[in-house]
GROMACS .gro file of C-alpha atoms in nm:
model
  157
    1MET     CA    1   1.036   0.420   1.479
    2SER     CA    2   1.124   0.778   1.548
    3GLU     CA    3   0.939   1.062   1.381
    4SER     CA    4   0.929   1.431   1.442
    5ARG     CA    5   0.713   1.709   1.309
    6GLU     CA    6   0.890   2.011   1.170
    7SER     CA    7   0.726   2.332   1.064
    8THR     CA    8   0.821   2.482   0.727
    9GLY     CA    9   0.738   2.834   0.842
   10ASP     CA   10   0.365   2.860   0.782
   11ASN     CA   11   0.071   2.689   0.948
   12THR     CA   12  -0.043   2.504   0.636
   13SER     CA   13   0.273   2.313   0.544
   14ARG     CA   14   0.421   2.077   0.798
   15LEU     CA   15   0.658   1.789   0.741
   16VAL     CA   16   0.686   1.462   0.925
   17VAL     CA   17   1.049   1.358   0.923
   18HIS     CA   18   1.106   0.985   0.961
   19ARG     CA   19   1.425   0.905   1.149
   20SER     CA   20   1.622   0.583   1.163
   21PRO     CA   21   1.543   0.381   1.476
   22ARG     CA   22   1.910   0.281   1.484
   23ARG     CA   23   2.041   0.634   1.429
   24PRO     CA   24   1.784   0.888   1.555
   25ASP     CA   25   2.002   1.177   1.437
   26CYS     CA   26   1.959   1.051   1.078
   27GLY     CA   27   1.649   1.171   0.893
   28LEU     CA   28   1.559   0.912   0.629
   29TRP     CA   29   1.275   1.089   0.453
   30SER     CA   30   1.006   1.348   0.508
   31ILE     CA   31   0.651   1.381   0.392
   32PRO     CA   32   0.413   1.678   0.405
   33VAL     CA   33   0.115   1.660   0.636
   34GLY     CA   34  -0.204   1.736   0.448
   35ASP     CA   35  -0.501   1.924   0.582
   36ALA     CA   36  -0.869   1.849   0.522
   37GLU     CA   37  -0.870   2.041   0.193
   38GLU     CA   38  -0.573   1.843   0.059
   39VAL     CA   39  -0.732   1.514   0.161
   40GLY     CA   40  -1.046   1.622  -0.025
   41LEU     CA   41  -0.845   1.706  -0.336
   42ALA     CA   42  -0.666   1.370  -0.324
   43SER     CA   43  -0.998   1.187  -0.282
   44ALA     CA   44  -1.148   1.374  -0.577
   45ALA     CA   45  -0.847   1.285  -0.793
   46ALA     CA   46  -0.881   0.919  -0.692
   47ARG     CA   47  -1.251   0.923  -0.782
   48ARG     CA   48  -1.167   1.069  -1.125
   49ALA     CA   49  -0.898   0.804  -1.182
   50SER     CA   50  -1.135   0.525  -1.079
   51ALA     CA   51  -1.350   0.579  -1.388
   52ARG     CA   52  -1.060   0.488  -1.618
   53TRP     CA   53  -0.937   0.211  -1.386
   54GLY     CA   54  -1.288   0.065  -1.390
   55GLN     CA   55  -1.255   0.009  -1.764
   56VAL     CA   56  -0.971  -0.238  -1.705
   57ASN     CA   57  -1.116  -0.587  -1.653
   58PRO     CA   58  -1.022  -0.781  -1.339
   59CYS     CA   59  -0.787  -1.010  -1.535
   60GLY     CA   60  -0.597  -0.704  -1.657
   61ARG     CA   61  -0.584  -0.563  -1.307
   62GLY     CA   62  -0.459  -0.899  -1.181
   63ALA     CA   63  -0.185  -0.894  -1.445
   64LEU     CA   64  -0.067  -0.560  -1.309
   65LEU     CA   65  -0.060  -0.702  -0.957
   66LEU     CA   66   0.148  -0.993  -1.088
   67ARG     CA   67   0.397  -0.749  -1.240
   68LEU     CA   68   0.421  -0.573  -0.905
   69ALA     CA   69   0.473  -0.907  -0.729
   70ASP     CA   70   0.756  -0.996  -0.968
   71ARG     CA   71   0.927  -0.661  -0.915
   72LEU     CA   72   0.885  -0.680  -0.539
   73GLU     CA   73   1.030  -1.029  -0.521
   74ALA     CA   74   1.321  -0.938  -0.750
   75ALA     CA   75   1.409  -0.651  -0.517
   76ALA     CA   76   1.358  -0.850  -0.194
   77ASP     CA   77   1.719  -0.803  -0.083
   78ALA     CA   78   1.696  -0.426  -0.123
   79TRP     CA   79   1.361  -0.423   0.060
   80GLY     CA   80   1.522  -0.623   0.342
   81SER     CA   81   1.793  -0.360   0.381
   82ASP     CA   82   1.548  -0.070   0.358
   83LEU     CA   83   1.308  -0.220   0.614
   84SER     CA   84   1.600  -0.284   0.845
   85GLU     CA   85   1.699   0.082   0.829
   86GLU     CA   86   1.348   0.228   0.835
   87VAL     CA   87   1.169   0.018   1.099
   88GLY     CA   88   1.454  -0.168   1.268
   89LYS     CA   89   1.369  -0.518   1.141
   90PRO     CA   90   1.643  -0.773   1.097
   91ILE     CA   91   1.735  -0.782   0.727
   92ALA     CA   92   1.614  -1.142   0.691
   93GLN     CA   93   1.270  -1.047   0.827
   94GLY     CA   94   1.247  -0.748   0.593
   95ARG     CA   95   1.340  -0.968   0.297
   96GLY     CA   96   1.086  -1.226   0.412
   97GLU     CA   97   0.816  -0.959   0.430
   98ALA     CA   98   0.889  -0.865   0.069
   99VAL     CA   99   0.871  -1.229  -0.044
  100ARG     CA  100   0.547  -1.291   0.152
  101SER     CA  101   0.400  -0.969   0.010
  102ALA     CA  102   0.476  -1.087  -0.344
  103ALA     CA  103   0.309  -1.422  -0.271
  104MET     CA  104   0.003  -1.243  -0.132
  105LEU     CA  105  -0.017  -1.022  -0.441
  106ARG     CA  106  -0.012  -1.334  -0.660
  107ALA     CA  107  -0.293  -1.489  -0.455
  108VAL     CA  108  -0.505  -1.175  -0.490
  109ALA     CA  109  -0.426  -1.150  -0.863
  110ALA     CA  110  -0.543  -1.509  -0.914
  111ARG     CA  111  -0.888  -1.400  -0.800
  112GLY     CA  112  -0.907  -1.168  -1.101
  113GLY     CA  113  -1.023  -1.458  -1.315
  114GLU     CA  114  -1.311  -1.544  -1.083
  115PRO     CA  115  -1.659  -1.421  -1.173
  116LEU     CA  116  -1.761  -1.098  -1.002
  117GLU     CA  117  -2.100  -1.247  -0.916
  118GLN     CA  118  -2.146  -1.595  -0.774
  119ALA     CA  119  -2.447  -1.775  -0.636
  120VAL     CA  120  -2.334  -1.932  -0.311
  121SER     CA  121  -2.670  -2.091  -0.237
  122PRO     CA  122  -3.016  -2.091  -0.394
  123THR     CA  123  -3.099  -1.775  -0.199
  124ALA     CA  124  -2.765  -1.594  -0.169
  125MET     CA  125  -2.547  -1.413  -0.422
  126VAL     CA  126  -2.199  -1.269  -0.368
  127ARG     CA  127  -2.128  -0.965  -0.581
  128CYS     CA  128  -1.792  -0.790  -0.590
  129ARG     CA  129  -1.821  -0.427  -0.691
  130PRO     CA  130  -1.629  -0.110  -0.614
  131LEU     CA  131  -1.766   0.109  -0.340
  132GLY     CA  132  -1.539   0.410  -0.380
  133VAL     CA  133  -1.209   0.558  -0.274
  134VAL     CA  134  -1.016   0.367  -0.010
  135GLY     CA  135  -0.798   0.527   0.255
  136ILE     CA  136  -0.594   0.303   0.481
  137VAL     CA  137  -0.411   0.344   0.809
  138THR     CA  138  -0.187   0.053   0.898
  139PRO     CA  139   0.074  -0.026   1.162
  140TRP     CA  140   0.435   0.061   1.096
  141ASN     CA  141   0.587  -0.277   1.176
  142ASN     CA  142   0.483  -0.451   0.850
  143PRO     CA  143   0.493  -0.163   0.603
  144LEU     CA  144   0.463  -0.380   0.293
  145TYR     CA  145   0.244  -0.678   0.373
  146ILE     CA  146  -0.036  -0.515   0.570
  147PRO     CA  147  -0.099  -0.217   0.340
  148LEU     CA  148  -0.072  -0.434   0.027
  149GLY     CA  149  -0.320  -0.674   0.185
  150LYS     CA  150  -0.573  -0.389   0.179
  151ILE     CA  151  -0.466  -0.212  -0.140
  152ALA     CA  152  -0.438  -0.514  -0.373
  153PRO     CA  153  -0.799  -0.637  -0.331
  154ALA     CA  154  -0.925  -0.279  -0.359
  155LEU     CA  155  -0.739  -0.241  -0.688
  156LEU     CA  156  -0.855  -0.578  -0.815
  157TYR     CA  157  -1.223  -0.515  -0.750
   0.00000   0.00000   0.00000
């Protein structure tokens, strides 16, 4: 994966340009680099959104994850091509990652019907409850499966 940082002229706005590993002269996309203030604003927005999201029961959240799984699997061929271009995977591996990611989303969604509190022994209780905003940093080589493996349970619970 080839990336470069490009300045937009001031010290507060920088872009990371993602380049094709097969064609380093080809910029595929760019994304602004946020500073501490922007991260704080994003976290505050996520905390505000969590209040409304918390009103959706886990079965409803699971249903949304199932919809995402269906859409991801339906677009597996396109994901295979995109992952090939963006991270240099063989197309079949990129498609397989999309299919495995959809299966993982379905497995997480199925947990939405489980009780949020369970006694696992006479003296121990497992309680699933939200703890707050989640930020993730994941490796680049599995850009669907690994992040979704963190995001889906966070959304469910």
